[in-house]
Amino acid sequence: MKFLSRGLYALVLTIFFQTSLTAEYLYKDEVIFNPAFNAEVNKLGSELYEKTGIAVRLVMLKELPHGTNIVQYEQELLKNFSTPTILLTFSEMDSKVDILAYPTSLYEYFDKKQILSPISSPVQAFVIALLNFDFSDMTSGGTILPLLAGKAKKGEVLGKYSASMFNGYADIAEQIANSKGVVLENAVGSANQNSILAVKVLFYGFIVYGIFLYTKRRLYARRQRLEEK
């Protein structure tokens, strides 16, 4: 009986330890509460850590603590980790998303500005720059904010949150893997993103063409008025 008790005790400890390990990459979830989402994040995060030694942890908050901004919250949270860690943090009520890495040398492995860009494609960035007559910042390729900004029907908001945050999480993980020269078996891949990009290129191409025709028509009308004078 003592042997069985010890064996059962060891089994419980093993299961608890393994559960703790597989839960650490979705570090905090106060929003989604979806086992499938949890499993996907932890599967990708675990593989990335095994192959690169870098932990990417997702934090899903209902709301930031009173009087604390998102960067301050992340800085405090980072004190809990001894390994190289990147935090991707989302606060629903504050409508905030941020990425913070420690040590700061980790930023060389991924493009934070691109991931957090509110603009999803180069074509969209060009159209916006053209409309504003400002080409100083053409950053695009955002994998989180464009999805978060999209409208969702009643009952689909959590799906929007999980899709956008996993998309960003996967983007960080895959960029790190590429920088380190490793292949992630659980990577999302770029096939779906390429299909979306093709549709957006076509859509915004029509917009650019429409702007071109409108500008051409205005210039022609202006020239006609000058000639009549």
CSV table of C-alpha atoms in Angstrom, one decimal:
chain,number,residue,atom,x,y,z
A,1,MET,CA,0.0,0.0,0.0
A,2,LYS,CA,2.8,2.3,0.9
A,3,PHE,CA,4.4,1.6,-2.5
A,4,LEU,CA,1.1,2.4,-4.3
A,5,SER,CA,0.7,5.6,-2.2
A,6,ARG,CA,4.2,6.7,-3.2
A,7,GLY,CA,3.6,5.8,-6.8
A,8,LEU,CA,0.3,7.7,-6.9
A,9,TYR,CA,2.0,10.7,-5.2
A,10,ALA,CA,4.8,10.7,-7.7
A,11,LEU,CA,2.2,10.5,-10.6
A,12,VAL,CA,0.3,13.4,-9.2
A,13,LEU,CA,3.5,15.5,-8.9
A,14,THR,CA,4.5,14.6,-12.4
A,15,ILE,CA,1.1,15.6,-13.9
A,16,PHE,CA,1.2,18.8,-11.9
A,17,PHE,CA,4.7,19.6,-13.0
A,18,GLN,CA,3.9,18.9,-16.7
A,19,THR,CA,0.7,21.0,-16.4
A,20,SER,CA,2.7,23.9,-15.0
A,21,LEU,CA,5.2,23.7,-17.8
A,22,THR,CA,2.5,23.6,-20.6
A,23,ALA,CA,0.6,26.5,-19.0
A,24,GLU,CA,3.5,28.9,-18.7
A,25,TYR,CA,3.4,30.4,-22.2
A,26,LEU,CA,-0.2,31.5,-21.9
A,27,TYR,CA,1.0,33.1,-18.7
A,28,LYS,CA,-2.3,34.8,-17.7
A,29,ASP,CA,-5.8,34.6,-19.2
A,30,GLU,CA,-8.6,36.7,-17.8
A,31,VAL,CA,-10.4,37.0,-21.1
A,32,ILE,CA,-10.6,33.9,-23.4
A,33,PHE,CA,-10.8,30.8,-21.1
A,34,ASN,CA,-10.6,28.5,-24.1
A,35,PRO,CA,-8.7,25.2,-23.6
A,36,ALA,CA,-8.0,24.9,-27.4
A,37,PHE,CA,-6.5,28.4,-27.4
A,38,ASN,CA,-4.5,27.6,-24.4
A,39,ALA,CA,-3.2,24.4,-25.9
A,40,GLU,CA,-2.2,26.1,-29.2
A,41,VAL,CA,-0.3,28.9,-27.5
A,42,ASN,CA,1.5,26.6,-25.2
A,43,LYS,CA,2.4,24.1,-27.9
A,44,LEU,CA,4.0,26.8,-30.1
A,45,GLY,CA,5.7,28.5,-27.1
A,46,SER,CA,7.1,25.3,-25.7
A,47,GLU,CA,8.6,24.3,-29.1
A,48,LEU,CA,10.1,27.8,-29.5
A,49,TYR,CA,11.7,27.7,-26.1
A,50,GLU,CA,13.1,24.2,-26.6
A,51,LYS,CA,14.8,25.2,-29.9
A,52,THR,CA,15.9,28.8,-29.1
A,53,GLY,CA,15.9,29.2,-25.3
A,54,ILE,CA,13.6,32.2,-25.6
A,55,ALA,CA,10.2,32.3,-23.9
A,56,VAL,CA,7.4,34.2,-25.5
A,57,ARG,CA,4.6,34.6,-23.0
A,58,LEU,CA,1.1,35.8,-23.7
A,59,VAL,CA,-0.8,37.8,-21.1
A,60,MET,CA,-4.5,38.4,-21.5
A,61,LEU,CA,-5.9,40.9,-19.0
A,62,LYS,CA,-9.4,42.0,-18.4
A,63,GLU,CA,-8.1,45.4,-17.2
A,64,LEU,CA,-4.8,46.9,-16.0
A,65,PRO,CA,-4.3,47.5,-12.3
A,66,HIS,CA,-5.5,51.0,-11.3
A,67,GLY,CA,-2.9,53.7,-11.9
A,68,THR,CA,-0.6,51.3,-13.9
A,69,ASN,CA,0.1,51.6,-17.6
A,70,ILE,CA,0.8,48.6,-19.7
A,71,VAL,CA,4.6,49.0,-19.8
A,72,GLN,CA,4.8,49.4,-16.1
A,73,TYR,CA,2.8,46.3,-15.6
A,74,GLU,CA,5.0,44.3,-18.0
A,75,GLN,CA,8.2,45.6,-16.3
A,76,GLU,CA,6.9,44.3,-13.0
A,77,LEU,CA,5.9,41.0,-14.5
A,78,LEU,CA,9.3,40.5,-16.1
A,79,LYS,CA,10.9,40.4,-12.6
A,80,ASN,CA,9.3,36.9,-12.2
A,81,PHE,CA,11.4,35.3,-15.0
A,82,SER,CA,15.0,34.4,-15.1
A,83,THR,CA,15.2,33.2,-18.7
A,84,PRO,CA,15.1,35.5,-21.8
A,85,THR,CA,11.5,36.5,-22.0
A,86,ILE,CA,9.2,38.4,-24.4
A,87,LEU,CA,5.8,39.5,-23.1
A,88,LEU,CA,2.9,40.0,-25.5
A,89,THR,CA,0.3,41.8,-23.4
A,90,PHE,CA,-3.4,42.6,-24.1
A,91,SER,CA,-5.7,44.5,-21.9
A,92,GLU,CA,-9.4,44.3,-23.0
A,93,MET,CA,-10.9,47.2,-21.1
A,94,ASP,CA,-7.9,49.5,-21.7
A,95,SER,CA,-7.8,48.6,-25.4
A,96,LYS,CA,-4.0,48.3,-25.1
A,97,VAL,CA,-1.5,45.9,-26.7
A,98,ASP,CA,2.3,45.9,-26.1
A,99,ILE,CA,5.4,43.8,-26.5
A,100,LEU,CA,8.2,44.0,-24.0
A,101,ALA,CA,11.4,42.0,-24.1
A,102,TYR,CA,14.2,41.3,-21.6
A,103,PRO,CA,17.0,41.5,-22.2
A,104,THR,CA,16.6,44.2,-24.8
A,105,SER,CA,18.9,42.4,-27.1
A,106,LEU,CA,15.9,40.1,-27.9
A,107,TYR,CA,14.5,42.9,-30.1
A,108,GLU,CA,17.0,42.1,-32.8
A,109,TYR,CA,15.2,38.8,-33.4
A,110,PHE,CA,11.8,40.3,-34.3
A,111,ASP,CA,10.3,43.5,-35.6
A,112,LYS,CA,8.1,45.0,-32.9
A,113,LYS,CA,7.1,48.0,-34.9
A,114,GLN,CA,5.9,45.8,-37.8
A,115,ILE,CA,3.9,43.4,-35.5
A,116,LEU,CA,2.2,46.3,-33.7
A,117,SER,CA,1.5,48.3,-36.9
A,118,PRO,CA,-2.2,49.3,-37.3
A,119,ILE,CA,-1.7,48.8,-41.0
A,120,SER,CA,-1.8,45.3,-42.4
A,121,SER,CA,-0.3,45.6,-45.9
A,122,PRO,CA,2.2,47.7,-47.9
A,123,VAL,CA,-0.6,48.6,-50.3
A,124,GLN,CA,-2.7,50.0,-47.5
A,125,ALA,CA,0.3,51.9,-46.1
A,126,PHE,CA,0.8,53.4,-49.6
A,127,VAL,CA,-2.8,54.5,-49.9
A,128,ILE,CA,-2.9,56.1,-46.5
A,129,ALA,CA,0.4,57.9,-47.2
A,130,LEU,CA,-0.9,59.1,-50.5
A,131,LEU,CA,-4.1,60.4,-49.0
A,132,ASN,CA,-2.1,62.2,-46.2
A,133,PHE,CA,0.7,63.3,-48.5
A,134,ASP,CA,3.1,61.9,-46.0
A,135,PHE,CA,5.5,59.1,-46.9
A,136,SER,CA,7.8,59.4,-43.9
A,137,ASP,CA,6.5,56.2,-42.3
A,138,MET,CA,5.4,53.3,-44.5
A,139,THR,CA,5.5,50.6,-41.8
A,140,SER,CA,3.0,47.9,-42.4
A,141,GLY,CA,2.5,44.1,-41.9
A,142,GLY,CA,0.6,44.5,-38.6
A,143,THR,CA,-0.6,41.1,-37.4
A,144,ILE,CA,-2.6,42.1,-34.3
A,145,LEU,CA,-4.2,45.6,-34.4
A,146,PRO,CA,-5.8,45.3,-37.9
A,147,LEU,CA,-7.7,42.2,-36.6
A,148,LEU,CA,-8.6,43.8,-33.3
A,149,ALA,CA,-9.9,46.9,-35.0
A,150,GLY,CA,-12.3,44.8,-37.1
A,151,LYS,CA,-16.0,44.6,-36.3
A,152,ALA,CA,-17.3,41.5,-34.7
A,153,LYS,CA,-20.8,40.2,-34.3
A,154,LYS,CA,-22.4,39.6,-30.9
A,155,GLY,CA,-20.9,36.4,-29.5
A,156,GLU,CA,-17.8,36.6,-31.7
A,157,VAL,CA,-15.7,39.1,-29.8
A,158,LEU,CA,-13.7,36.5,-27.9
A,159,GLY,CA,-13.0,34.8,-31.2
A,160,LYS,CA,-11.6,38.1,-32.6
A,161,TYR,CA,-9.4,38.5,-29.5
A,162,SER,CA,-8.1,35.0,-29.7
A,163,ALA,CA,-7.4,35.1,-33.4
A,164,SER,CA,-5.6,38.5,-33.3
A,165,MET,CA,-3.5,37.7,-30.3
A,166,PHE,CA,-2.5,34.2,-31.5
A,167,ASN,CA,-1.7,35.8,-34.9
A,168,GLY,CA,0.7,38.2,-33.2
A,169,TYR,CA,2.1,35.5,-30.9
A,170,ALA,CA,2.8,33.3,-33.9
A,171,ASP,CA,4.4,36.2,-35.8
A,172,ILE,CA,6.8,36.8,-32.9
A,173,ALA,CA,7.7,33.2,-32.6
A,174,GLU,CA,8.2,32.6,-36.3
A,175,GLN,CA,10.4,35.7,-36.7
A,176,ILE,CA,12.6,34.5,-33.8
A,177,ALA,CA,12.8,31.1,-35.3
A,178,ASN,CA,13.9,32.5,-38.6
A,179,SER,CA,16.5,34.7,-37.0
A,180,LYS,CA,17.8,31.7,-35.1
A,181,GLY,CA,17.8,29.5,-38.2
A,182,VAL,CA,15.4,26.9,-36.8
A,183,VAL,CA,12.1,25.5,-38.1
A,184,LEU,CA,9.0,25.4,-36.0
A,185,GLU,CA,6.8,22.4,-36.7
A,186,ASN,CA,3.9,24.2,-35.0
A,187,ALA,CA,4.3,27.4,-37.0
A,188,VAL,CA,1.2,28.9,-38.5
A,189,GLY,CA,3.1,29.6,-41.8
A,190,SER,CA,2.5,32.3,-44.4
A,191,ALA,CA,0.2,30.6,-46.9
A,192,ASN,CA,-3.0,32.0,-45.4
A,193,GLN,CA,-1.4,35.4,-44.9
A,194,ASN,CA,-0.3,35.5,-48.6
A,195,SER,CA,-3.9,34.8,-49.7
A,196,ILE,CA,-5.2,37.6,-47.6
A,197,LEU,CA,-2.4,39.9,-48.9
A,198,ALA,CA,-3.3,39.1,-52.5
A,199,VAL,CA,-7.0,40.0,-51.9
A,200,LYS,CA,-5.9,43.3,-50.2
A,201,VAL,CA,-3.5,44.1,-53.0
A,202,LEU,CA,-6.4,43.8,-55.5
A,203,PHE,CA,-8.8,45.8,-53.3
A,204,TYR,CA,-6.4,48.6,-52.6
A,205,GLY,CA,-5.2,48.6,-56.2
A,206,PHE,CA,-8.7,49.5,-57.2
A,207,ILE,CA,-8.7,52.3,-54.6
A,208,VAL,CA,-5.3,53.7,-55.9
A,209,TYR,CA,-6.6,53.5,-59.5
A,210,GLY,CA,-9.8,55.4,-58.4
A,211,ILE,CA,-7.7,58.1,-56.8
A,212,PHE,CA,-5.6,58.4,-59.9
A,213,LEU,CA,-8.6,58.8,-62.1
A,214,TYR,CA,-10.1,61.4,-59.7
A,215,THR,CA,-6.9,63.4,-59.6
A,216,LYS,CA,-6.5,63.2,-63.4
A,217,ARG,CA,-10.1,64.5,-63.8
A,218,ARG,CA,-9.6,67.3,-61.4
A,219,LEU,CA,-6.4,68.4,-63.1
A,220,TYR,CA,-8.1,68.3,-66.5
A,221,ALA,CA,-11.0,70.4,-65.3
A,222,ARG,CA,-8.6,72.9,-63.8
A,223,ARG,CA,-6.6,73.1,-67.0
A,224,GLN,CA,-9.9,73.7,-68.9
A,225,ARG,CA,-10.9,76.5,-66.7
A,226,LEU,CA,-7.4,78.2,-67.1
A,227,GLU,CA,-7.6,77.9,-70.9
A,228,GLU,CA,-11.1,79.4,-70.9
A,229,LYS,CA,-9.7,82.5,-69.1
